[in-house]
């Protein structure tokens, strides 16, 4: 299902067909929120990233923050246009499930354990050559690397935001699209709308107002509304994204019957996806969701 199709379904079910009563952008935000929750709690999306260690450096920033601008990682995700993108921050990462150093698995330890170890040669109860820990938004390698080796981080991630933008300008025969703000655009995103051929994706982001798409625009237009992104979850689960916005819209309408119905449908369907995901991984034990960051 596309963002527009889910939005239309939500309006049809709730009876709110007027954008003056409820703007499309609000429904889009609710659809995004539903996909975030589903992906986060069921660990539906994965990725991995690599970078090299630095001699005598133990901690490596993973996300851009007030103190660090991170451009050190090469990211491999299914939603990226070329399969990998260098000079990236791990902005969508929620949880790490495996770290390798020079091709070998690292044991995870708590940062408090390091303070209890006298020096790098005293490895306490660490059973691998290298261990890793999380300190704020940094990945720590212990003992401190003394050589330049590859660090590989496998993680669960959140989906990118789906949205529509009505400020897009296309030019026939050109792959450049300009818009007021490219902040929410990501490489590999699908893009659709007037003058855009089916299957087109965002190849790159040139600057704060210009993107490059994978196929030349079929015509010229000013302030065209284009849709960016589509559900990243399995097609079998996409109809679930209807229940959450219907629940929240029903709350706005004070419709007590629909509130309980859609809330229960959302929670039941979400739990089914979580259990199916755990079963596919060979585990049926429920765990409490948490974020590394």
mmCIF file of C-alpha atoms in Angstrom:
data_model
loop_
_atom_site.group_PDB
_atom_site.id
_atom_site.type_symbol
_atom_site.label_atom_id
_atom_site.label_comp_id
_atom_site.label_asym_id
_atom_site.label_seq_id
_atom_site.Cartn_x
_atom_site.Cartn_y
_atom_site.Cartn_z
ATOM 1 C CA UNK A 1 0.000 0.000 0.000
ATOM 2 C CA UNK A 2 1.135 3.541 -0.670
ATOM 3 C CA UNK A 3 0.936 6.484 1.716
ATOM 4 C CA UNK A 4 -1.973 7.893 -0.311
ATOM 5 C CA UNK A 5 -3.838 4.571 -0.279
ATOM 6 C CA UNK A 6 -3.527 4.214 3.493
ATOM 7 C CA UNK A 7 -4.634 7.826 3.960
ATOM 8 C CA UNK A 8 -7.686 7.286 1.745
ATOM 9 C CA UNK A 9 -8.582 4.115 3.646
ATOM 10 C CA UNK A 10 -8.376 5.927 6.981
ATOM 11 C CA UNK A 11 -10.677 8.671 5.683
ATOM 12 C CA UNK A 12 -13.157 6.156 4.256
ATOM 13 C CA UNK A 13 -13.335 4.158 7.483
ATOM 14 C CA UNK A 14 -13.581 7.112 9.862
ATOM 15 C CA UNK A 15 -15.788 9.206 7.580
ATOM 16 C CA UNK A 16 -13.491 12.232 7.817
ATOM 17 C CA UNK A 17 -13.278 13.120 4.135
ATOM 18 C CA UNK A 18 -12.593 16.830 4.547
ATOM 19 C CA UNK A 19 -9.006 18.069 4.734
ATOM 20 C CA UNK A 20 -10.307 21.177 6.493
ATOM 21 C CA UNK A 21 -11.406 18.956 9.395
ATOM 22 C CA UNK A 22 -8.267 16.813 9.378
ATOM 23 C CA UNK A 23 -5.276 17.606 7.178
ATOM 24 C CA UNK A 24 -3.528 14.866 5.242
ATOM 25 C CA UNK A 25 -0.285 15.787 6.999
ATOM 26 C CA UNK A 26 -1.799 14.796 10.377
ATOM 27 C CA UNK A 27 -2.865 11.386 9.043
ATOM 28 C CA UNK A 28 0.596 10.950 7.505
ATOM 29 C CA UNK A 29 2.192 11.640 10.876
ATOM 30 C CA UNK A 30 -0.034 9.002 12.494
ATOM 31 C CA UNK A 31 0.810 6.462 9.780
ATOM 32 C CA UNK A 32 4.509 7.137 10.332
ATOM 33 C CA UNK A 33 4.067 6.780 14.076
ATOM 34 C CA UNK A 34 2.396 3.402 13.552
ATOM 35 C CA UNK A 35 5.237 2.140 11.387
ATOM 36 C CA UNK A 36 7.838 3.418 13.891
ATOM 37 C CA UNK A 37 6.156 1.538 16.731
ATOM 38 C CA UNK A 38 5.753 -1.653 14.743
ATOM 39 C CA UNK A 39 9.344 -1.682 13.497
ATOM 40 C CA UNK A 40 10.746 -0.774 16.900
ATOM 41 C CA UNK A 41 8.862 -3.355 18.950
ATOM 42 C CA UNK A 42 9.045 -6.191 16.409
ATOM 43 C CA UNK A 43 12.615 -5.505 15.194
ATOM 44 C CA UNK A 44 11.411 -5.632 11.583
ATOM 45 C CA UNK A 45 14.157 -3.632 9.875
ATOM 46 C CA UNK A 46 17.872 -4.313 9.983
ATOM 47 C CA UNK A 47 21.035 -2.785 8.634
ATOM 48 C CA UNK A 48 24.737 -2.790 9.209
ATOM 49 C CA UNK A 49 27.529 -0.254 8.999
ATOM 50 C CA UNK A 50 31.300 -0.323 8.868
ATOM 51 C CA UNK A 51 34.206 1.950 9.650
ATOM 52 C CA UNK A 52 37.868 1.495 10.513
ATOM 53 C CA UNK A 53 39.238 1.708 14.015
ATOM 54 C CA UNK A 54 41.799 4.361 14.934
ATOM 55 C CA UNK A 55 44.985 3.449 16.775
ATOM 56 C CA UNK A 56 44.686 4.281 20.496
ATOM 57 C CA UNK A 57 41.063 5.415 20.140
ATOM 58 C CA UNK A 58 38.521 3.389 22.108
ATOM 59 C CA UNK A 59 35.211 5.196 21.406
ATOM 60 C CA UNK A 60 33.567 6.015 18.068
ATOM 61 C CA UNK A 61 30.563 8.380 17.714
ATOM 62 C CA UNK A 62 27.627 6.827 15.862
ATOM 63 C CA UNK A 63 25.034 9.592 15.765
ATOM 64 C CA UNK A 64 25.340 13.284 15.078
ATOM 65 C CA UNK A 65 24.834 15.293 18.265
ATOM 66 C CA UNK A 66 25.511 18.783 19.563
ATOM 67 C CA UNK A 67 29.155 17.875 20.090
ATOM 68 C CA UNK A 68 29.786 15.514 17.164
ATOM 69 C CA UNK A 69 29.003 15.604 13.455
ATOM 70 C CA UNK A 70 29.298 11.989 12.412
ATOM 71 C CA UNK A 71 30.291 11.138 8.823
ATOM 72 C CA UNK A 72 32.514 8.111 9.439
ATOM 73 C CA UNK A 73 30.248 5.161 8.709
ATOM 74 C CA UNK A 74 29.448 3.339 5.485
ATOM 75 C CA UNK A 75 25.823 2.246 5.874
ATOM 76 C CA UNK A 76 24.260 -0.817 4.224
ATOM 77 C CA UNK A 77 20.446 -0.829 4.218
ATOM 78 C CA UNK A 78 17.816 -2.161 1.850
ATOM 79 C CA UNK A 79 16.297 1.287 1.438
ATOM 80 C CA UNK A 80 19.476 2.911 0.139
ATOM 81 C CA UNK A 81 19.694 3.571 -3.594
ATOM 82 C CA UNK A 82 23.040 1.881 -4.252
ATOM 83 C CA UNK A 83 22.926 -0.625 -1.404
ATOM 84 C CA UNK A 84 25.415 1.355 0.653
ATOM 85 C CA UNK A 85 26.148 4.952 1.462
ATOM 86 C CA UNK A 86 29.440 6.257 2.823
ATOM 87 C CA UNK A 87 30.027 9.231 5.117
ATOM 88 C CA UNK A 88 26.929 8.623 7.173
ATOM 89 C CA UNK A 89 25.640 8.898 10.714
ATOM 90 C CA UNK A 90 23.661 5.962 12.113
ATOM 91 C CA UNK A 91 20.661 8.194 12.706
ATOM 92 C CA UNK A 92 17.927 5.556 12.305
ATOM 93 C CA UNK A 93 19.555 2.940 14.530
ATOM 94 C CA UNK A 94 17.694 1.881 17.676
ATOM 95 C CA UNK A 95 19.457 -1.262 18.919
ATOM 96 C CA UNK A 96 22.687 -3.068 18.196
ATOM 97 C CA UNK A 97 22.493 -6.862 18.039
ATOM 98 C CA UNK A 98 26.041 -7.716 16.924
ATOM 99 C CA UNK A 99 29.438 -6.075 16.646
ATOM 100 C CA UNK A 100 32.473 -7.487 14.863
ATOM 101 C CA UNK A 101 36.081 -6.325 15.050
ATOM 102 C CA UNK A 102 38.347 -7.504 12.243
ATOM 103 C CA UNK A 103 35.775 -10.153 11.350
ATOM 104 C CA UNK A 104 35.428 -11.612 14.851
ATOM 105 C CA UNK A 105 32.381 -11.304 17.110
ATOM 106 C CA UNK A 106 32.719 -8.991 20.103
ATOM 107 C CA UNK A 107 31.146 -9.693 23.464
ATOM 108 C CA UNK A 108 28.948 -6.917 24.819
ATOM 109 C CA UNK A 109 29.873 -5.518 28.215
ATOM 110 C CA UNK A 110 28.553 -2.686 30.344
ATOM 111 C CA UNK A 111 30.541 0.503 30.651
ATOM 112 C CA UNK A 112 30.639 -0.017 34.420
ATOM 113 C CA UNK A 113 32.609 -3.222 33.876
ATOM 114 C CA UNK A 114 35.447 -1.258 32.290
ATOM 115 C CA UNK A 115 35.953 0.838 35.390
ATOM 116 C CA UNK A 116 36.423 -2.390 37.354
ATOM 117 C CA UNK A 117 39.166 -3.674 35.021
ATOM 118 C CA UNK A 118 42.632 -2.396 36.068
ATOM 119 C CA UNK A 119 44.017 -2.160 32.519
ATOM 120 C CA UNK A 120 43.526 -3.410 28.963
ATOM 121 C CA UNK A 121 45.550 -6.562 29.587
ATOM 122 C CA UNK A 122 43.308 -7.690 32.422
ATOM 123 C CA UNK A 123 40.225 -8.888 30.572
ATOM 124 C CA UNK A 124 38.120 -9.937 33.551
ATOM 125 C CA UNK A 125 35.387 -12.330 32.319
ATOM 126 C CA UNK A 126 35.510 -11.249 28.666
ATOM 127 C CA UNK A 127 35.522 -14.336 26.460
ATOM 128 C CA UNK A 128 36.251 -12.737 23.056
ATOM 129 C CA UNK A 129 39.361 -10.989 21.748
ATOM 130 C CA UNK A 130 37.528 -7.666 21.763
ATOM 131 C CA UNK A 131 34.445 -6.504 23.611
ATOM 132 C CA UNK A 132 32.154 -3.569 22.919
ATOM 133 C CA UNK A 133 30.084 -1.243 25.046
ATOM 134 C CA UNK A 134 27.743 1.725 24.558
ATOM 135 C CA UNK A 135 28.646 5.069 26.101
ATOM 136 C CA UNK A 136 26.090 7.787 25.312
ATOM 137 C CA UNK A 137 25.946 7.754 21.487
ATOM 138 C CA UNK A 138 29.392 6.209 21.113
ATOM 139 C CA UNK A 139 30.494 2.651 20.424
ATOM 140 C CA UNK A 140 33.384 1.598 22.621
ATOM 141 C CA UNK A 141 35.895 -1.119 21.723
ATOM 142 C CA UNK A 142 37.783 -2.824 24.558
ATOM 143 C CA UNK A 143 40.731 -3.290 24.785
ATOM 144 C CA UNK A 144 41.584 -0.070 22.957
ATOM 145 C CA UNK A 145 42.574 -0.830 19.333
ATOM 146 C CA UNK A 146 46.286 -0.699 18.540
ATOM 147 C CA UNK A 147 45.789 -1.346 14.812
ATOM 148 C CA UNK A 148 43.548 -0.111 12.016
ATOM 149 C CA UNK A 149 40.876 -2.788 11.607
ATOM 150 C CA UNK A 150 37.275 -2.897 10.362
ATOM 151 C CA UNK A 151 34.492 -2.375 12.888
ATOM 152 C CA UNK A 152 31.120 -3.741 11.740
ATOM 153 C CA UNK A 153 27.902 -2.948 13.583
ATOM 154 C CA UNK A 154 24.671 -4.862 12.937
ATOM 155 C CA UNK A 155 21.572 -3.068 14.165
ATOM 156 C CA UNK A 156 17.808 -2.712 14.121
ATOM 157 C CA UNK A 157 16.550 0.521 12.680
ATOM 158 C CA UNK A 158 13.470 2.681 12.283
ATOM 159 C CA UNK A 159 11.887 3.371 8.896
ATOM 160 C CA UNK A 160 12.262 6.699 7.211
ATOM 161 C CA UNK A 161 9.446 9.208 7.407
ATOM 162 C CA UNK A 162 6.876 9.132 4.587
ATOM 163 C CA UNK A 163 5.546 12.517 3.500
ATOM 164 C CA UNK A 164 4.171 14.679 0.707
ATOM 165 C CA UNK A 165 5.721 17.955 -0.379
ATOM 166 C CA UNK A 166 3.803 20.557 -2.409
ATOM 167 C CA UNK A 167 6.799 22.782 -3.199
ATOM 168 C CA UNK A 168 8.508 20.538 -5.763
ATOM 169 C CA UNK A 169 9.664 21.835 -9.134
ATOM 170 C CA UNK A 170 10.443 19.418 -11.974
ATOM 171 C CA UNK A 171 12.029 20.055 -15.352
ATOM 172 C CA UNK A 172 11.342 17.792 -18.308
ATOM 173 C CA UNK A 173 14.383 15.693 -19.230
ATOM 174 C CA UNK A 174 16.203 16.546 -16.010
ATOM 175 C CA UNK A 175 16.862 14.379 -12.963
ATOM 176 C CA UNK A 176 17.057 17.401 -10.657
ATOM 177 C CA UNK A 177 14.064 18.232 -8.465
ATOM 178 C CA UNK A 178 14.034 21.367 -6.336
ATOM 179 C CA UNK A 179 11.930 21.931 -3.230
ATOM 180 C CA UNK A 180 11.817 24.302 -0.272
ATOM 181 C CA UNK A 181 13.523 21.903 2.142
ATOM 182 C CA UNK A 182 15.164 18.486 1.706
ATOM 183 C CA UNK A 183 15.545 17.780 5.448
ATOM 184 C CA UNK A 184 13.226 14.743 5.453
ATOM 185 C CA UNK A 185 14.454 13.292 2.154
ATOM 186 C CA UNK A 186 16.719 10.226 2.269
ATOM 187 C CA UNK A 187 18.669 8.448 -0.450
ATOM 188 C CA UNK A 188 16.836 5.403 -1.765
ATOM 189 C CA UNK A 189 13.381 6.792 -0.983
ATOM 190 C CA UNK A 190 10.677 6.154 -3.543
ATOM 191 C CA UNK A 191 9.289 9.305 -5.157
ATOM 192 C CA UNK A 192 6.023 9.528 -7.060
ATOM 193 C CA UNK A 193 3.646 12.087 -8.484
ATOM 194 C CA UNK A 194 3.162 14.274 -11.532
ATOM 195 C CA UNK A 195 5.984 14.026 -14.114
ATOM 196 C CA UNK A 196 7.654 11.188 -12.167
ATOM 197 C CA UNK A 197 7.788 7.728 -13.734
ATOM 198 C CA UNK A 198 6.906 4.599 -11.749
ATOM 199 C CA UNK A 199 9.722 3.049 -9.772
ATOM 200 C CA UNK A 200 11.713 6.274 -9.425
ATOM 201 C CA UNK A 201 13.829 6.726 -6.307
ATOM 202 C CA UNK A 202 15.985 9.461 -4.814
ATOM 203 C CA UNK A 203 19.559 8.880 -5.945
ATOM 204 C CA UNK A 204 21.219 11.673 -4.010
ATOM 205 C CA UNK A 205 20.644 14.906 -2.125
ATOM 206 C CA UNK A 206 22.637 17.767 -3.633
ATOM 207 C CA UNK A 207 21.884 20.415 -1.028
ATOM 208 C CA UNK A 208 19.120 21.791 1.203
ATOM 209 C CA UNK A 209 16.811 22.452 -1.765
ATOM 210 C CA UNK A 210 17.825 20.046 -4.570
ATOM 211 C CA UNK A 211 17.683 16.277 -5.002
ATOM 212 C CA UNK A 212 18.665 13.998 -7.886
ATOM 213 C CA UNK A 213 16.230 11.232 -8.860
ATOM 214 C CA UNK A 214 16.907 7.971 -10.695
ATOM 215 C CA UNK A 215 14.957 8.848 -13.865
ATOM 216 C CA UNK A 216 14.539 12.144 -15.678
ATOM 217 C CA UNK A 217 11.251 13.926 -15.090
ATOM 218 C CA UNK A 218 8.710 13.431 -17.855
ATOM 219 C CA UNK A 219 7.645 17.075 -17.826
ATOM 220 C CA UNK A 220 8.056 20.439 -16.156
ATOM 221 C CA UNK A 221 6.012 21.675 -13.249
ATOM 222 C CA UNK A 222 6.126 24.235 -10.464
ATOM 223 C CA UNK A 223 4.982 23.562 -6.898
ATOM 224 C CA UNK A 224 4.032 20.010 -7.780
ATOM 225 C CA UNK A 225 2.955 17.712 -4.925
ATOM 226 C CA UNK A 226 5.237 14.673 -4.769
ATOM 227 C CA UNK A 227 5.083 11.743 -2.370
ATOM 228 C CA UNK A 228 8.305 10.579 -0.747
ATOM 229 C CA UNK A 229 8.682 7.117 0.714
ATOM 230 C CA UNK A 230 6.440 4.086 1.089
ATOM 231 C CA UNK A 231 5.952 1.570 3.895
ATOM 232 C CA UNK A 232 9.210 -0.283 4.477
ATOM 233 C CA UNK A 233 7.602 -3.163 6.343
ATOM 234 C CA UNK A 234 6.566 -6.441 4.743
ATOM 235 C CA UNK A 235 3.511 -6.112 2.478
ATOM 236 C CA UNK A 236 1.677 -8.634 4.680
ATOM 237 C CA UNK A 237 1.723 -6.121 7.530
ATOM 238 C CA UNK A 238 0.931 -2.909 5.717
ATOM 239 C CA UNK A 239 -2.833 -2.909 6.347
ATOM 240 C CA UNK A 240 -2.032 -2.831 10.062
ATOM 241 C CA UNK A 241 -0.901 0.763 9.528
ATOM 242 C CA UNK A 242 -4.561 1.689 8.971
ATOM 243 C CA UNK A 243 -5.681 0.741 12.490
ATOM 244 C CA UNK A 244 -3.448 3.093 14.458
ATOM 245 C CA UNK A 245 -4.443 6.331 12.656
ATOM 246 C CA UNK A 246 -8.091 5.211 12.718
ATOM 247 C CA UNK A 247 -7.803 4.807 16.496
ATOM 248 C CA UNK A 248 -6.247 8.238 16.943
ATOM 249 C CA UNK A 249 -8.665 9.936 14.548
ATOM 250 C CA UNK A 250 -11.579 8.308 16.407
ATOM 251 C CA UNK A 251 -10.266 9.829 19.624
ATOM 252 C CA UNK A 252 -10.400 13.243 17.973
ATOM 253 C CA UNK A 253 -13.985 12.548 16.925
ATOM 254 C CA UNK A 254 -14.907 11.340 20.439
ATOM 255 C CA UNK A 255 -16.398 8.212 18.874
ATOM 256 C CA UNK A 256 -16.265 5.829 21.835
ATOM 257 C CA UNK A 257 -17.273 2.742 19.851
ATOM 258 C CA UNK A 258 -14.617 3.208 17.183
ATOM 259 C CA UNK A 259 -11.931 4.164 19.707
ATOM 260 C CA UNK A 260 -12.035 0.817 21.493
ATOM 261 C CA UNK A 261 -12.457 -1.173 18.284
ATOM 262 C CA UNK A 262 -9.485 0.282 16.423
ATOM 263 C CA UNK A 263 -7.299 0.419 19.527
ATOM 264 C CA UNK A 264 -7.882 -3.277 20.154
ATOM 265 C CA UNK A 265 -7.320 -4.143 16.487
ATOM 266 C CA UNK A 266 -4.033 -2.215 16.461
ATOM 267 C CA UNK A 267 -2.738 -3.816 19.657
ATOM 268 C CA UNK A 268 -3.773 -7.334 18.601
ATOM 269 C CA UNK A 269 -2.304 -7.048 15.127
ATOM 270 C CA UNK A 270 0.910 -5.517 16.449
ATOM 271 C CA UNK A 271 1.321 -8.377 18.913
ATOM 272 C CA UNK A 272 0.775 -10.890 16.121
ATOM 273 C CA UNK A 273 3.571 -9.318 14.103
ATOM 274 C CA UNK A 274 5.893 -9.316 17.127
ATOM 275 C CA UNK A 275 5.229 -13.004 17.815
ATOM 276 C CA UNK A 276 5.660 -13.924 14.153
ATOM 277 C CA UNK A 277 8.969 -12.066 14.020
ATOM 278 C CA UNK A 278 10.222 -13.796 17.165
ATOM 279 C CA UNK A 279 9.124 -17.186 15.855
ATOM 280 C CA UNK A 280 10.967 -16.582 12.582
ATOM 281 C CA UNK A 281 14.111 -15.826 14.596
ATOM 282 C CA UNK A 282 13.710 -19.066 16.536
ATOM 283 C CA UNK A 283 12.593 -17.439 19.784
ATOM 284 C CA UNK A 284 9.121 -17.123 21.272
ATOM 285 C CA UNK A 285 10.191 -15.421 24.478
ATOM 286 C CA UNK A 286 8.776 -11.933 24.869
ATOM 287 C CA UNK A 287 11.325 -9.267 25.732
ATOM 288 C CA UNK A 288 10.852 -5.708 26.882
ATOM 289 C CA UNK A 289 11.721 -3.323 24.020
ATOM 290 C CA UNK A 290 14.545 -0.911 24.709
ATOM 291 C CA UNK A 291 16.690 1.487 22.750
ATOM 292 C CA UNK A 292 20.444 1.780 22.936
ATOM 293 C CA UNK A 293 19.996 5.518 22.393
#
